[in-house]
C-alpha positions as YAML, in Angstrom:
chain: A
units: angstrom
residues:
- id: 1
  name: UNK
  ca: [29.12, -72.23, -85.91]
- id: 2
  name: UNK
  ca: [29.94, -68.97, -83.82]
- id: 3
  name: UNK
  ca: [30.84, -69.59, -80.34]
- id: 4
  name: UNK
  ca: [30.41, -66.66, -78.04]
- id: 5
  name: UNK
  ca: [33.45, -67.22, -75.21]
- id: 6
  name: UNK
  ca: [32.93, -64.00, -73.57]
- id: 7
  name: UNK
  ca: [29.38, -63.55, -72.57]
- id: 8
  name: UNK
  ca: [28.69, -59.67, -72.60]
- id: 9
  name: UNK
  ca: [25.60, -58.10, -73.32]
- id: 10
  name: UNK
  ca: [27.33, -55.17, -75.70]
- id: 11
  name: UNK
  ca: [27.26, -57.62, -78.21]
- id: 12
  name: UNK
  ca: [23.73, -56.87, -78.66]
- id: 13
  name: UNK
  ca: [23.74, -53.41, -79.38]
- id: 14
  name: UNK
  ca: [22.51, -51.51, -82.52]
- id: 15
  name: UNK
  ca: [24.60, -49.54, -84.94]
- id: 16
  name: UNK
  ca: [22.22, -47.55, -85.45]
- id: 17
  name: UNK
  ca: [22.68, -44.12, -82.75]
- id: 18
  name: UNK
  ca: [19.40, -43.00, -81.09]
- id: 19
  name: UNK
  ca: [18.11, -41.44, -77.84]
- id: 20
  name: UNK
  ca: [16.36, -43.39, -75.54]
- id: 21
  name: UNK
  ca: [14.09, -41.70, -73.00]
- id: 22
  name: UNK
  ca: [13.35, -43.39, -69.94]
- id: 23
  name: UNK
  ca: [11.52, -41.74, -66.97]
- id: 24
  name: UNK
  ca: [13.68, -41.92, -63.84]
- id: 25
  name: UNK
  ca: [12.63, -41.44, -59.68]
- id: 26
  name: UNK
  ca: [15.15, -40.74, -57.26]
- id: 27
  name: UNK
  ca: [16.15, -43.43, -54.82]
- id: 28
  name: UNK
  ca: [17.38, -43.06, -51.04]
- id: 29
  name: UNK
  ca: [19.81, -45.75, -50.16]
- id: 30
  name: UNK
  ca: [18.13, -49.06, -49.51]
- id: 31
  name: UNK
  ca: [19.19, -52.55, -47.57]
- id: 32
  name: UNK
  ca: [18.85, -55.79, -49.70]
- id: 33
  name: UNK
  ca: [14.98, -55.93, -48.73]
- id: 34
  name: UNK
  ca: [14.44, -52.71, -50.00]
- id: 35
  name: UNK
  ca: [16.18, -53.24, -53.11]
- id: 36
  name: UNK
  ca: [14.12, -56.64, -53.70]
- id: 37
  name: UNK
  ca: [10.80, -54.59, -52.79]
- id: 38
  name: UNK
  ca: [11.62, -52.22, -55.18]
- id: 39
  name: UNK
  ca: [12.54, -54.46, -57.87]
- id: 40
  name: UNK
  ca: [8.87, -56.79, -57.31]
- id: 41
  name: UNK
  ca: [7.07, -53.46, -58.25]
- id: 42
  name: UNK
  ca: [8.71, -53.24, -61.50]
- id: 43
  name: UNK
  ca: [11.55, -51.07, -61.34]
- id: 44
  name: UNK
  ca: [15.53, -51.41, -61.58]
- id: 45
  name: UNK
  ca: [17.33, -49.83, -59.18]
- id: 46
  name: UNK
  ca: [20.49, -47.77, -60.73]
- id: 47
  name: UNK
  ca: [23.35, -45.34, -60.51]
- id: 48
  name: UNK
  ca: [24.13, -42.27, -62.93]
- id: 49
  name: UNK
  ca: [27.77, -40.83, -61.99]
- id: 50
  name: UNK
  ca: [30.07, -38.38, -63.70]
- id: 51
  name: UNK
  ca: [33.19, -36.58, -63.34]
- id: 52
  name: UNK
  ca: [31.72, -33.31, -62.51]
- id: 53
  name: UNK
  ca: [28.46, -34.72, -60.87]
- id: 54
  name: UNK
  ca: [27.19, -35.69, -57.67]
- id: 55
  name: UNK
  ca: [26.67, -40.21, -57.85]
- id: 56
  name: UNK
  ca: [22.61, -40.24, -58.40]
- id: 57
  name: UNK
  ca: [20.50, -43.35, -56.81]
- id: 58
  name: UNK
  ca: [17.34, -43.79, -59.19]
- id: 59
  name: UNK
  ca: [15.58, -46.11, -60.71]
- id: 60
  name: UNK
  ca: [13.85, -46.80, -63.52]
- id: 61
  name: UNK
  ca: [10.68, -48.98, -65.35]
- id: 62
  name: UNK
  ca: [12.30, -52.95, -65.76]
- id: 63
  name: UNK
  ca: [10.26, -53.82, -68.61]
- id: 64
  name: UNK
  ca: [11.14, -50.50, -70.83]
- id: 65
  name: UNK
  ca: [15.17, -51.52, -69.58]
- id: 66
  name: UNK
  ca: [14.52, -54.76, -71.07]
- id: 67
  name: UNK
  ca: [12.95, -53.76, -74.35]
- id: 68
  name: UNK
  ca: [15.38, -51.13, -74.78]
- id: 69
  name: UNK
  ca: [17.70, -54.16, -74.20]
- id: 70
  name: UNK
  ca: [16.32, -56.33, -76.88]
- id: 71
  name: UNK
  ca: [16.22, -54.02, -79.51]
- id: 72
  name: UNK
  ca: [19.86, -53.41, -79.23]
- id: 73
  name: UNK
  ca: [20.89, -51.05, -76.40]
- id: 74
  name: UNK
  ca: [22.38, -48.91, -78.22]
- id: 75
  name: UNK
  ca: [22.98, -44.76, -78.16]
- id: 76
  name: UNK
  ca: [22.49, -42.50, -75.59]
- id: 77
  name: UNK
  ca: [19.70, -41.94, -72.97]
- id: 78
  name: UNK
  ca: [17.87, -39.25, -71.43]
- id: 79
  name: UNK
  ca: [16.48, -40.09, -68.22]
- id: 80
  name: UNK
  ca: [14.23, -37.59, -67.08]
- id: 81
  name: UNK
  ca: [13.61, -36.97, -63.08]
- id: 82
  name: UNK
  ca: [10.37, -35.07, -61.92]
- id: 83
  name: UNK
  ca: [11.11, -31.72, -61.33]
- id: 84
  name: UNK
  ca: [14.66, -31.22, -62.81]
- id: 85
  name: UNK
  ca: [16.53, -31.28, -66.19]
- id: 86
  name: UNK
  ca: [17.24, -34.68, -67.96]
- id: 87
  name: UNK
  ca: [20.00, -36.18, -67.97]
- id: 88
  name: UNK
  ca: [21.73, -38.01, -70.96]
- id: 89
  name: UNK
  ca: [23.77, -40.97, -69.72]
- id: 90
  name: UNK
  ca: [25.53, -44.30, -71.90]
- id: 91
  name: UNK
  ca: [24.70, -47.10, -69.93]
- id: 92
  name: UNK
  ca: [28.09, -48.41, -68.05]
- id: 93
  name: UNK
  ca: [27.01, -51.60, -66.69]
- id: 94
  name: UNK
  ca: [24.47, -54.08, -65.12]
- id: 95
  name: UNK
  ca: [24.33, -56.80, -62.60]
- id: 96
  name: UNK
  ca: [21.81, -59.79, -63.05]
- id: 97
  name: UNK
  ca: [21.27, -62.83, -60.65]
- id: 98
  name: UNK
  ca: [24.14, -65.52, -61.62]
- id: 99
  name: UNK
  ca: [20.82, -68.24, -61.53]
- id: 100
  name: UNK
  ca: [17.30, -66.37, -62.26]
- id: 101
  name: UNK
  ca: [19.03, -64.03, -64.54]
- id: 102
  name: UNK
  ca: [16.63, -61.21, -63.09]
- id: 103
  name: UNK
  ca: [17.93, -57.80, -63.57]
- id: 104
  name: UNK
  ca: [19.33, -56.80, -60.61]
- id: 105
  name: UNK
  ca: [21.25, -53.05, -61.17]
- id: 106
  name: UNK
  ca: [22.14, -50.69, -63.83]
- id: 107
  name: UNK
  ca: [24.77, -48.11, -63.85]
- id: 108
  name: UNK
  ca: [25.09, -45.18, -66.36]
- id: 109
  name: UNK
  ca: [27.74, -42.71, -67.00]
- id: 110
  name: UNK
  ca: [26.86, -38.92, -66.90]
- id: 111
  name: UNK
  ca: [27.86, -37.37, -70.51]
- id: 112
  name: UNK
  ca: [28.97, -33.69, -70.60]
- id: 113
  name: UNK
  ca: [28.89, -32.58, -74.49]
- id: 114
  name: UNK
  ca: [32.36, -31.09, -73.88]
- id: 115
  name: UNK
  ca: [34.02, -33.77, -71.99]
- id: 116
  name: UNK
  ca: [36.00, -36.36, -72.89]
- id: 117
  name: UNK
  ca: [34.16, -39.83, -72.30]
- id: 118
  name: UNK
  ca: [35.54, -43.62, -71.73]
- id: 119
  name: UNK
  ca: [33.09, -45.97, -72.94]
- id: 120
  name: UNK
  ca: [32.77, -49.42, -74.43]
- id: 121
  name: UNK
  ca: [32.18, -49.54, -78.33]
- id: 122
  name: UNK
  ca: [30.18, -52.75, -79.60]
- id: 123
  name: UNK
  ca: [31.37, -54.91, -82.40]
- id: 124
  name: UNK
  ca: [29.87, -56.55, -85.28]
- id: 125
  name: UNK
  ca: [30.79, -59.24, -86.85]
- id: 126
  name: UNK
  ca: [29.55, -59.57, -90.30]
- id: 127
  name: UNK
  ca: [29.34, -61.98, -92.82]
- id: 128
  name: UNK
  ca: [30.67, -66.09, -92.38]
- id: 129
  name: UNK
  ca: [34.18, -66.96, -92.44]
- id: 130
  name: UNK
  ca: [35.20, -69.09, -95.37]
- id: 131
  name: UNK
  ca: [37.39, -71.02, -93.07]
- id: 132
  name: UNK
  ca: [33.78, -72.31, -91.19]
- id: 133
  name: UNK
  ca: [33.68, -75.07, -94.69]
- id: 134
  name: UNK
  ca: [36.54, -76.53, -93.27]
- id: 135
  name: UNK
  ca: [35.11, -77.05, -89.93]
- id: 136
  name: UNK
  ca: [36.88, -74.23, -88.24]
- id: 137
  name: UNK
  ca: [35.10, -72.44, -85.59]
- id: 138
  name: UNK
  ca: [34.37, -69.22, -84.96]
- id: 139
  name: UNK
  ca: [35.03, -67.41, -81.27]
- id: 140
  name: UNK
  ca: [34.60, -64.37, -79.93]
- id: 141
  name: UNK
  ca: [36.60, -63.73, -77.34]
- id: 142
  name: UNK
  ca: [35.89, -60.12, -76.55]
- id: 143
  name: UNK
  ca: [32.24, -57.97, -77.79]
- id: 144
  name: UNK
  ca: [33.76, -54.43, -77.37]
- id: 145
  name: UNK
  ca: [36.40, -51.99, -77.69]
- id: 146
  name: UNK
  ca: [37.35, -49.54, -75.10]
- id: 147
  name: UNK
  ca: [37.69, -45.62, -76.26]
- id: 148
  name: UNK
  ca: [37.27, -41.87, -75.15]
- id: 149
  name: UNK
  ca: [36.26, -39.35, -76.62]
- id: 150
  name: UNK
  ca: [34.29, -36.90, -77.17]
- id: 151
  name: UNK
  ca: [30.24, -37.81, -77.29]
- id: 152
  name: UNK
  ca: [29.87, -36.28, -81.01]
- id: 153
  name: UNK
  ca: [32.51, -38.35, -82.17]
- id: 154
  name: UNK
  ca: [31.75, -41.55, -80.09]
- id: 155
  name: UNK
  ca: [30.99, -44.19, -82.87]
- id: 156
  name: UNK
  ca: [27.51, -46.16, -82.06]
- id: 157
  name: UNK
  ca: [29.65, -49.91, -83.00]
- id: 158
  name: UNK
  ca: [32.56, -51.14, -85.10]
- id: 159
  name: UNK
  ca: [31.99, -53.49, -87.86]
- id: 160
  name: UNK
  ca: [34.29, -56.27, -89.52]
- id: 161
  name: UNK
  ca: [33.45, -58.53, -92.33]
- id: 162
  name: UNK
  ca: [34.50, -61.65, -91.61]
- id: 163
  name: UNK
  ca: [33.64, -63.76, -94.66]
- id: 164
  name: UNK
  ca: [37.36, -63.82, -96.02]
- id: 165
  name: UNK
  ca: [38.78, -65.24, -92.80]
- id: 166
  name: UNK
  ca: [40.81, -68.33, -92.78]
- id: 167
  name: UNK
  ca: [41.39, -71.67, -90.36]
- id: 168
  name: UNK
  ca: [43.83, -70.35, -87.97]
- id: 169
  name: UNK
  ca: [43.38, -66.19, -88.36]
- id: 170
  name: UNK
  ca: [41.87, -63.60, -85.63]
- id: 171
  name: UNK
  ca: [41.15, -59.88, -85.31]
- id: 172
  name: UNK
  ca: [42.84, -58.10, -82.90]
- id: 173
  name: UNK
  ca: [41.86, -54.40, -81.30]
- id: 174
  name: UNK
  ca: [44.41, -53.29, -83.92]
- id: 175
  name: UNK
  ca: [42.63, -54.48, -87.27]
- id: 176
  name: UNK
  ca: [39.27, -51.71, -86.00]
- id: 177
  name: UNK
  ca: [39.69, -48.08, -87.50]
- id: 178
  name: UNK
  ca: [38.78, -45.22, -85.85]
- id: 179
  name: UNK
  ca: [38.96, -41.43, -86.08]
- id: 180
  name: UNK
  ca: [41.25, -39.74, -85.20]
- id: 181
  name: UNK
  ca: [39.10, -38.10, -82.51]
- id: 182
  name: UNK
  ca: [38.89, -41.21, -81.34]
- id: 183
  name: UNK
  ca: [41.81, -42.84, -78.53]
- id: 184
  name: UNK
  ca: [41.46, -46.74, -78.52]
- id: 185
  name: UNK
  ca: [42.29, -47.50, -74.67]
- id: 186
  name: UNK
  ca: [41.99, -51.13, -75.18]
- id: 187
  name: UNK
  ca: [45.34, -53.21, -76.10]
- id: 188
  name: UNK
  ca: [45.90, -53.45, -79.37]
- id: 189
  name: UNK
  ca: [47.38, -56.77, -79.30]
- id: 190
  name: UNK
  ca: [44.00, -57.96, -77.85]
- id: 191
  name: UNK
  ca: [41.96, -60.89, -79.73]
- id: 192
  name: UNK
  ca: [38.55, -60.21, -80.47]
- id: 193
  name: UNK
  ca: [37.45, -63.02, -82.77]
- id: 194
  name: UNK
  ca: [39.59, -66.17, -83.55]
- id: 195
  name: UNK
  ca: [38.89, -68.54, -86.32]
- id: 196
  name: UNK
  ca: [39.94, -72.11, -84.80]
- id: 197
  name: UNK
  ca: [41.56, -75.22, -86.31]
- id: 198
  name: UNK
  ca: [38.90, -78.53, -86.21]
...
């Protein structure tokens, strides 16, 4: 039995590294009515920002978010705005209702090819713990790792077989390897998956 403890939806993205294209419209700012308007006509309402750029209002098609979503939200996108060049963005973040669930927002970060970016990498557990026959438990206590660096050497997820693990044994931030192009911002010390005692 895998327990997820920390409910985040990078869990769910691919390893496999793709670009995404999803046709964006420019937004001016909007009240909370607005915002719901907007959102009952199909479309999530969003934020690109960057170190170098301008923060962008926009929004995009909700049901092409969600399937995107489902098949693992993973890679970069290109959102393309009428009349100007795309724009290829990692999605940062988004906000859903605490009760419908309903998609509320989505943020993405600006990527520059030659700039340094902080992002969150995905893990993926593989395999079942051997410790799991004893009635341990498996939980995941954190889905991602933090990094920067530079988009060409971002890695798309980290994977760890966990078959060999034991009652009583965890991963930490330490136990993922990286290149060296690669800086792990996240704490070392800090458990991502802990195989627990019955």
């Amino acid at each position: 039995m895998i327990v997820n403890v920390y409910d985040n939806h990078f869990m769910k993205r691919s390893e496999h590294s793709m670009t995404t294209y999803f046709q964006a419209e420019q937004r001016n700012h909007l009240n909370s009515s607005g915002l719901r308007n907007l959102r009952r006509a199909g479309r999530l309402p969003g934020i690109v920002f960057g170190k170098q750029a301008a923060n962008r209002m926009i929004h995009i098609p909700t049901i092409q978010f969600q399937k995107w979503m489902k098949l693992g939200a993973s890679g970069f996108i290109e959102l393309r705005l009428d009349g100007q060049e795309s724009v290829t963005v990692l999605l940062e973040d988004f906000q859903r209702d605490p009760v419908t669930r309903e998609l509320l927002h989505v943020d993405f970060q600006q990527v520059q090819s030659g700039e340094i970016v902080r992002t969150k990498i995905p893990l993926k557990f593989k395999g079942t713990p051997i410790g799991t026959k004893q009635g341990a438990v498996v939980q995941i206590q954190c889905a991602f790792i933090e990094v920067e660096a530079l988009p060409g050497h971002l890695p798309t997820s980290v994977e760890f077989d966990i078959s060999g693990m034991e009652p009583g044994s965890s991963l930490q931030v330490k136990d993922a390897v990286f290149s060296p192009d690669v800086t792990v911002i996240s704490d070392e010390k800090e458990i991502l998956l802990s195989v627990v005692k019955p």
